[in-house]
């Protein structure tokens, strides 16, 4: 009695406790059979604790049991199965999520931590992961926001029933084939879980390294936009902004002011540590114009100062006033 989950990060096989949890397992198996879980987001990833999915809305507030499909809205949820008691002792334990009223719908969780006894008696254990623990580990490492929602979509693309001991209920709405996802289903507002296309063939090592850096910078910019550190992922600083970083630790604010004042009057100056920004009406404009095509503004201040492309910086921008 098992189900294969095909996710955007790989396959996971779940063995079901059909004898201990018949009602919960029937609910899960028949939801898989009607393709209810197809394209569901893994919407809650709490590292070394749990990953949660099974809500077609992707919000954590939706979902319904198979009994709702059969008997109507009054059967949207069903009561938890508490006996026999099965504990959340190991990674890969699969549980149906309690909706807060001692009932279950379609949402389920998979543990990524051990000995989570505070989940016992709340969420109903009905299976365990037997294959794909490496995939579960990848999901566990996903970057998430403050609400534990992954920045990049992780989805269940498809479910395959490997063994089902239960007969299908009458009027079970089994589709002839897997339905195609709608645009609304795939538009989460996050980084899409689209397939990675290998376009590196024939490229030199230096080209590949530069492309990798560009992709990393773009991804970081998108993440910074999502968390509010950048107004827009493609935003650029004014051309009269100078970025200076990695100074010798003994350099003081007064030293910097003296050095840069030689090139023109300093209209505004701020020095947040450890990185800082400095603007000069002459020097910054000149440097900005000189490196405009490269998309960077740089300065050299001693042997321990390093130029950095502006796309890799997301701190304060300082623009001189007229």
CSV table of C-alpha atoms in Angstrom, one decimal:
chain,number,residue,atom,x,y,z
A,1,UNK,CA,0.0,0.0,0.0
A,2,UNK,CA,2.0,2.9,-1.3
A,3,UNK,CA,1.9,6.1,-3.2
A,4,UNK,CA,4.5,7.8,-5.4
A,5,UNK,CA,4.7,11.6,-5.2
A,6,UNK,CA,6.4,13.2,-8.2
A,7,UNK,CA,7.6,16.6,-7.1
A,8,UNK,CA,9.6,19.3,-8.8
A,9,UNK,CA,12.6,18.2,-6.8
A,10,UNK,CA,12.3,14.5,-7.3
A,11,UNK,CA,10.2,11.5,-6.3
A,12,UNK,CA,9.0,10.4,-2.9
A,13,UNK,CA,7.5,7.0,-2.1
A,14,UNK,CA,5.1,6.8,0.9
A,15,UNK,CA,4.1,3.5,2.5
A,16,UNK,CA,0.6,3.7,4.1
A,17,UNK,CA,-0.6,2.3,7.4
A,18,UNK,CA,-3.9,1.1,5.9
A,19,UNK,CA,-4.7,-1.3,8.8
A,20,UNK,CA,-4.0,1.2,11.6
A,21,UNK,CA,-5.5,4.2,9.7
A,22,UNK,CA,-8.1,2.9,7.3
A,23,UNK,CA,-10.3,6.0,7.0
A,24,UNK,CA,-7.3,8.4,6.7
A,25,UNK,CA,-5.6,6.2,4.2
A,26,UNK,CA,-8.7,5.8,2.1
A,27,UNK,CA,-9.1,9.5,2.0
A,28,UNK,CA,-5.5,10.0,0.9
A,29,UNK,CA,-5.5,7.3,-1.7
A,30,UNK,CA,-8.8,8.4,-3.3
A,31,UNK,CA,-7.6,12.0,-3.4
A,32,UNK,CA,-4.5,10.8,-5.2
A,33,UNK,CA,-6.7,8.8,-7.6
A,34,UNK,CA,-8.8,11.8,-8.6
A,35,UNK,CA,-5.6,13.8,-9.1
A,36,UNK,CA,-6.5,16.2,-6.3
A,37,UNK,CA,-2.9,16.8,-5.3
A,38,UNK,CA,-1.6,17.5,-8.8
A,39,UNK,CA,0.2,20.9,-8.9
A,40,UNK,CA,-0.3,21.5,-5.1
A,41,UNK,CA,2.4,23.7,-3.7
A,42,UNK,CA,4.5,22.6,-0.8
A,43,UNK,CA,3.5,25.8,1.0
A,44,UNK,CA,5.1,25.4,4.5
A,45,UNK,CA,8.7,24.4,5.0
A,46,UNK,CA,10.1,24.6,8.5
A,47,UNK,CA,13.7,23.4,8.5
A,48,UNK,CA,14.3,20.2,10.5
A,49,UNK,CA,10.7,20.2,11.6
A,50,UNK,CA,8.0,19.6,8.9
A,51,UNK,CA,7.1,20.2,5.3
A,52,UNK,CA,3.4,20.7,4.5
A,53,UNK,CA,1.3,20.4,1.4
A,54,UNK,CA,-2.1,19.2,0.1
A,55,UNK,CA,-3.9,22.5,-0.2
A,56,UNK,CA,-4.8,23.4,-3.8
A,57,UNK,CA,-5.1,27.1,-2.9
A,58,UNK,CA,-1.5,27.1,-1.6
A,59,UNK,CA,-2.5,29.2,1.4
A,60,UNK,CA,-2.7,26.6,4.1
A,61,UNK,CA,-6.4,27.4,4.7
A,62,UNK,CA,-7.9,25.3,1.9
A,63,UNK,CA,-8.5,21.7,1.0
A,64,UNK,CA,-11.2,19.2,1.6
A,65,UNK,CA,-11.5,15.4,2.1
A,66,UNK,CA,-12.6,12.9,-0.5
A,67,UNK,CA,-15.8,12.5,1.5
A,68,UNK,CA,-16.8,16.1,0.5
A,69,UNK,CA,-16.6,15.0,-3.1
A,70,UNK,CA,-18.9,12.1,-2.4
A,71,UNK,CA,-21.4,13.5,0.1
A,72,UNK,CA,-21.2,17.3,-0.1
A,73,UNK,CA,-19.9,20.2,1.9
A,74,UNK,CA,-21.1,18.8,5.2
A,75,UNK,CA,-18.4,16.1,4.8
A,76,UNK,CA,-15.6,18.5,4.0
A,77,UNK,CA,-13.7,17.2,7.0
A,78,UNK,CA,-13.6,13.9,8.9
A,79,UNK,CA,-12.8,13.1,12.4
A,80,UNK,CA,-9.2,12.2,13.4
A,81,UNK,CA,-8.2,8.5,14.0
A,82,UNK,CA,-6.4,8.4,17.4
A,83,UNK,CA,-6.2,4.6,18.0
A,84,UNK,CA,-3.8,3.0,17.9
A,85,UNK,CA,-1.3,5.7,18.9
A,86,UNK,CA,1.5,6.2,16.4
A,87,UNK,CA,4.2,8.7,17.3
A,88,UNK,CA,6.3,11.1,15.2
A,89,UNK,CA,9.6,9.5,16.1
A,90,UNK,CA,11.6,9.7,12.9
A,91,UNK,CA,12.2,11.8,9.8
A,92,UNK,CA,9.8,11.0,7.0
A,93,UNK,CA,6.7,10.4,9.2
A,94,UNK,CA,3.6,11.3,7.2
A,95,UNK,CA,0.6,12.8,9.0
A,96,UNK,CA,-2.8,14.3,8.1
A,97,UNK,CA,-3.0,17.9,9.4
A,98,UNK,CA,-5.5,18.7,12.1
A,99,UNK,CA,-7.6,21.7,11.1
A,100,UNK,CA,-7.9,22.8,14.8
A,101,UNK,CA,-11.2,21.1,15.3
A,102,UNK,CA,-10.0,17.5,15.6
A,103,UNK,CA,-10.7,17.0,11.9
A,104,UNK,CA,-8.8,16.4,8.7
A,105,UNK,CA,-9.3,17.4,5.1
A,106,UNK,CA,-6.6,17.0,2.4
A,107,UNK,CA,-3.5,18.7,3.9
A,108,UNK,CA,-0.7,16.5,5.1
A,109,UNK,CA,2.8,17.0,6.5
A,110,UNK,CA,6.0,15.1,6.4
A,111,UNK,CA,8.5,15.4,9.3
A,112,UNK,CA,12.1,16.4,8.7
A,113,UNK,CA,13.0,16.2,12.4
A,114,UNK,CA,13.1,13.4,14.9
A,115,UNK,CA,11.1,12.8,18.2
A,116,UNK,CA,8.5,15.4,17.5
A,117,UNK,CA,6.4,14.2,20.4
A,118,UNK,CA,4.4,17.5,20.6
A,119,UNK,CA,2.7,16.5,17.3
A,120,UNK,CA,1.6,13.2,18.8
A,121,UNK,CA,-2.2,13.0,19.3
A,122,UNK,CA,-2.7,16.2,17.3
A,123,UNK,CA,-1.9,15.2,13.7
A,124,UNK,CA,-2.8,11.7,12.6
A,125,UNK,CA,0.2,9.6,11.5
A,126,UNK,CA,-0.8,7.4,8.5
A,127,UNK,CA,2.4,6.6,6.7
A,128,UNK,CA,6.1,7.0,6.3
A,129,UNK,CA,8.6,7.9,3.5
A,130,UNK,CA,10.4,4.7,2.3
A,131,UNK,CA,12.1,6.2,-0.8
A,132,UNK,CA,13.2,9.7,-1.6
A,133,UNK,CA,14.7,10.9,1.7
A,134,UNK,CA,17.3,12.7,-0.3
A,135,UNK,CA,14.4,14.6,-2.1
A,136,UNK,CA,12.9,15.4,1.3
A,137,UNK,CA,16.3,16.8,2.4
A,138,UNK,CA,16.3,19.1,-0.6
A,139,UNK,CA,12.9,20.4,0.3
A,140,UNK,CA,14.0,20.9,3.9
A,141,UNK,CA,16.8,23.2,2.7
A,142,UNK,CA,14.6,25.5,0.7
A,143,UNK,CA,14.9,29.2,1.2
A,144,UNK,CA,11.7,30.5,2.8
A,145,UNK,CA,10.1,33.8,3.9
A,146,UNK,CA,9.0,34.7,7.4
A,147,UNK,CA,5.9,32.6,7.0
A,148,UNK,CA,7.9,29.6,5.9
A,149,UNK,CA,6.7,29.8,2.3
A,150,UNK,CA,9.4,28.8,-0.2
A,151,UNK,CA,10.6,31.7,-2.4
A,152,UNK,CA,10.8,29.2,-5.3
A,153,UNK,CA,7.8,27.0,-6.0
A,154,UNK,CA,8.0,23.4,-5.0
A,155,UNK,CA,5.1,21.4,-6.3
A,156,UNK,CA,3.6,17.9,-6.4
A,157,UNK,CA,3.4,17.4,-10.2
A,158,UNK,CA,1.7,14.1,-10.1
A,159,UNK,CA,0.7,11.2,-7.8
A,160,UNK,CA,0.9,7.5,-8.7
A,161,UNK,CA,-0.9,4.9,-6.7
A,162,UNK,CA,1.4,1.8,-6.4
A,163,UNK,CA,-1.0,-0.3,-4.3
A,164,UNK,CA,-4.6,0.4,-3.2
A,165,UNK,CA,-6.4,-2.2,-1.1
A,166,UNK,CA,-9.7,-0.2,-1.0
A,167,UNK,CA,-12.5,-0.4,-3.5
A,168,UNK,CA,-13.5,2.9,-5.1
A,169,UNK,CA,-16.6,4.4,-3.6
A,170,UNK,CA,-19.6,4.8,-5.9
A,171,UNK,CA,-19.6,8.0,-7.9
A,172,UNK,CA,-15.9,8.7,-7.3
A,173,UNK,CA,-15.0,11.3,-9.9
A,174,UNK,CA,-11.9,9.7,-11.4
A,175,UNK,CA,-10.6,11.7,-14.5
A,176,UNK,CA,-9.8,9.8,-17.7
A,177,UNK,CA,-6.3,11.4,-17.6
A,178,UNK,CA,-4.3,13.8,-15.6
A,179,UNK,CA,-5.7,17.3,-16.0
A,180,UNK,CA,-3.5,20.1,-17.4
A,181,UNK,CA,-2.7,22.9,-14.8
A,182,UNK,CA,-4.4,26.2,-15.3
A,183,UNK,CA,-2.5,29.5,-15.5
A,184,UNK,CA,-3.9,30.4,-12.1
A,185,UNK,CA,-2.6,27.2,-10.5
A,186,UNK,CA,0.9,27.9,-11.7
A,187,UNK,CA,0.9,31.6,-11.0
A,188,UNK,CA,1.9,31.8,-7.3
A,189,UNK,CA,3.7,35.1,-7.5
A,190,UNK,CA,6.9,33.4,-6.6
A,191,UNK,CA,9.9,32.1,-8.5
A,192,UNK,CA,8.5,29.4,-10.7
A,193,UNK,CA,9.4,25.7,-10.4
A,194,UNK,CA,10.1,25.6,-14.2
A,195,UNK,CA,12.5,23.0,-15.6
A,196,UNK,CA,16.1,24.0,-15.8
A,197,UNK,CA,17.4,24.0,-19.4
A,198,UNK,CA,21.0,23.2,-20.0
A,199,UNK,CA,22.4,26.0,-22.3
A,200,UNK,CA,26.1,25.5,-21.3
A,201,UNK,CA,27.2,23.3,-24.2
A,202,UNK,CA,30.1,24.7,-26.1
A,203,UNK,CA,30.9,27.4,-23.5
A,204,UNK,CA,34.3,28.1,-22.1
A,205,UNK,CA,35.0,27.8,-18.4
A,206,UNK,CA,35.2,31.5,-17.9
A,207,UNK,CA,31.9,32.1,-19.7
A,208,UNK,CA,30.2,29.5,-17.6
A,209,UNK,CA,31.6,31.0,-14.4
A,210,UNK,CA,30.4,34.5,-15.4
A,211,UNK,CA,26.9,33.1,-16.4
A,212,UNK,CA,26.7,31.3,-13.0
A,213,UNK,CA,27.5,34.5,-11.2
A,214,UNK,CA,24.9,36.5,-13.2
A,215,UNK,CA,22.2,33.9,-12.4
A,216,UNK,CA,23.1,33.9,-8.7
A,217,UNK,CA,23.0,37.7,-8.6
A,218,UNK,CA,19.6,37.7,-10.3
A,219,UNK,CA,18.2,35.1,-7.9
A,220,UNK,CA,19.5,37.1,-4.9
A,221,UNK,CA,18.0,40.3,-6.3
A,222,UNK,CA,14.6,38.6,-6.7
A,223,UNK,CA,14.8,37.3,-3.1
A,224,UNK,CA,15.8,40.7,-1.8
A,225,UNK,CA,12.8,42.2,-3.6
A,226,UNK,CA,10.5,39.6,-2.0
A,227,UNK,CA,11.7,40.4,1.5
A,228,UNK,CA,11.5,44.1,0.9
A,229,UNK,CA,15.2,45.0,0.8
A,230,UNK,CA,15.0,46.1,-2.8
A,231,UNK,CA,12.1,48.0,-4.4
A,232,UNK,CA,12.6,46.0,-7.6
A,233,UNK,CA,14.8,43.2,-8.7
A,234,UNK,CA,16.1,45.1,-11.7
A,235,UNK,CA,16.6,48.4,-9.9
A,236,UNK,CA,19.9,50.2,-10.5
A,237,UNK,CA,21.7,52.9,-8.3
A,238,UNK,CA,22.2,56.4,-9.6
A,239,UNK,CA,25.3,56.9,-11.7
A,240,UNK,CA,26.9,59.3,-9.2
A,241,UNK,CA,26.9,56.7,-6.5
A,242,UNK,CA,30.2,55.2,-5.4
A,243,UNK,CA,30.5,51.8,-3.6
A,244,UNK,CA,33.5,51.1,-1.6
A,245,UNK,CA,34.1,48.0,0.4
A,246,UNK,CA,36.6,45.7,2.1
A,247,UNK,CA,38.8,48.6,3.5
A,248,UNK,CA,41.7,47.9,5.7
A,249,UNK,CA,40.2,47.6,9.3
A,250,UNK,CA,42.3,50.4,10.6
A,251,UNK,CA,40.7,52.9,8.2
A,252,UNK,CA,38.5,55.4,10.0
A,253,UNK,CA,35.6,57.6,8.8
A,254,UNK,CA,37.9,60.7,9.1
A,255,UNK,CA,40.5,59.0,6.8
A,256,UNK,CA,37.9,58.5,4.2
A,257,UNK,CA,36.6,62.0,4.4
A,258,UNK,CA,40.1,63.4,4.0
A,259,UNK,CA,40.8,61.1,1.0
A,260,UNK,CA,37.7,61.8,-0.9
A,261,UNK,CA,37.5,65.5,-0.2
A,262,UNK,CA,40.7,65.9,-2.4
A,263,UNK,CA,38.5,65.1,-5.4
A,264,UNK,CA,35.7,67.5,-4.8
A,265,UNK,CA,33.3,68.7,-2.1
A,266,UNK,CA,31.4,66.0,-0.3
A,267,UNK,CA,27.7,66.9,-0.4
A,268,UNK,CA,26.5,63.9,1.7
A,269,UNK,CA,28.4,61.2,3.6
A,270,UNK,CA,27.2,58.1,5.5
A,271,UNK,CA,29.3,55.2,6.7
A,272,UNK,CA,27.3,52.2,7.9
A,273,UNK,CA,29.6,49.4,8.9
A,274,UNK,CA,30.9,47.0,7.8
A,275,UNK,CA,30.1,48.2,4.2
A,276,UNK,CA,29.7,51.8,3.6
A,277,UNK,CA,28.8,54.2,0.7
A,278,UNK,CA,30.4,57.5,-0.1
A,279,UNK,CA,29.4,60.1,-2.7
A,280,UNK,CA,31.4,63.0,-4.1
A,281,UNK,CA,30.0,65.4,-6.8
A,282,UNK,CA,33.2,65.0,-8.9
A,283,UNK,CA,34.7,61.6,-8.2
A,284,UNK,CA,31.5,59.6,-8.1
A,285,UNK,CA,30.2,61.1,-11.4
A,286,UNK,CA,33.5,60.4,-13.1
A,287,UNK,CA,33.8,56.9,-11.8
A,288,UNK,CA,30.1,56.2,-12.6
A,289,UNK,CA,30.6,57.4,-16.2
A,290,UNK,CA,33.8,55.5,-16.7
A,291,UNK,CA,32.3,52.1,-15.7
A,292,UNK,CA,28.8,52.7,-17.0
A,293,UNK,CA,29.0,50.0,-19.7
A,294,UNK,CA,30.2,47.4,-17.1
A,295,UNK,CA,27.3,48.3,-14.8
A,296,UNK,CA,29.7,48.9,-11.9
A,297,UNK,CA,31.1,51.8,-9.9
A,298,UNK,CA,34.4,51.2,-8.2
A,299,UNK,CA,37.2,52.8,-6.2
A,300,UNK,CA,40.7,51.8,-5.2
A,301,UNK,CA,41.8,52.8,-1.7
A,302,UNK,CA,44.9,50.9,-0.7
A,303,UNK,CA,45.8,47.2,-1.2
A,304,UNK,CA,42.9,45.9,0.8
A,305,UNK,CA,40.0,47.7,-1.0
A,306,UNK,CA,38.1,45.7,-3.6
A,307,UNK,CA,35.9,46.9,-6.5
A,308,UNK,CA,32.4,45.2,-6.6
A,309,UNK,CA,29.7,45.3,-9.3
A,310,UNK,CA,26.7,47.2,-8.2
A,311,UNK,CA,24.4,44.3,-9.0
A,312,UNK,CA,25.8,42.5,-6.0
A,313,UNK,CA,25.2,45.3,-3.5
A,314,UNK,CA,21.9,46.1,-1.9
A,315,UNK,CA,22.7,48.5,0.9
A,316,UNK,CA,22.1,52.3,1.1
A,317,UNK,CA,22.4,54.5,-1.9
A,318,UNK,CA,23.7,58.0,-1.4
A,319,UNK,CA,23.1,60.7,-3.9
A,320,UNK,CA,24.6,64.2,-3.5
A,321,UNK,CA,22.1,67.0,-3.3
A,322,UNK,CA,22.6,70.0,-5.6
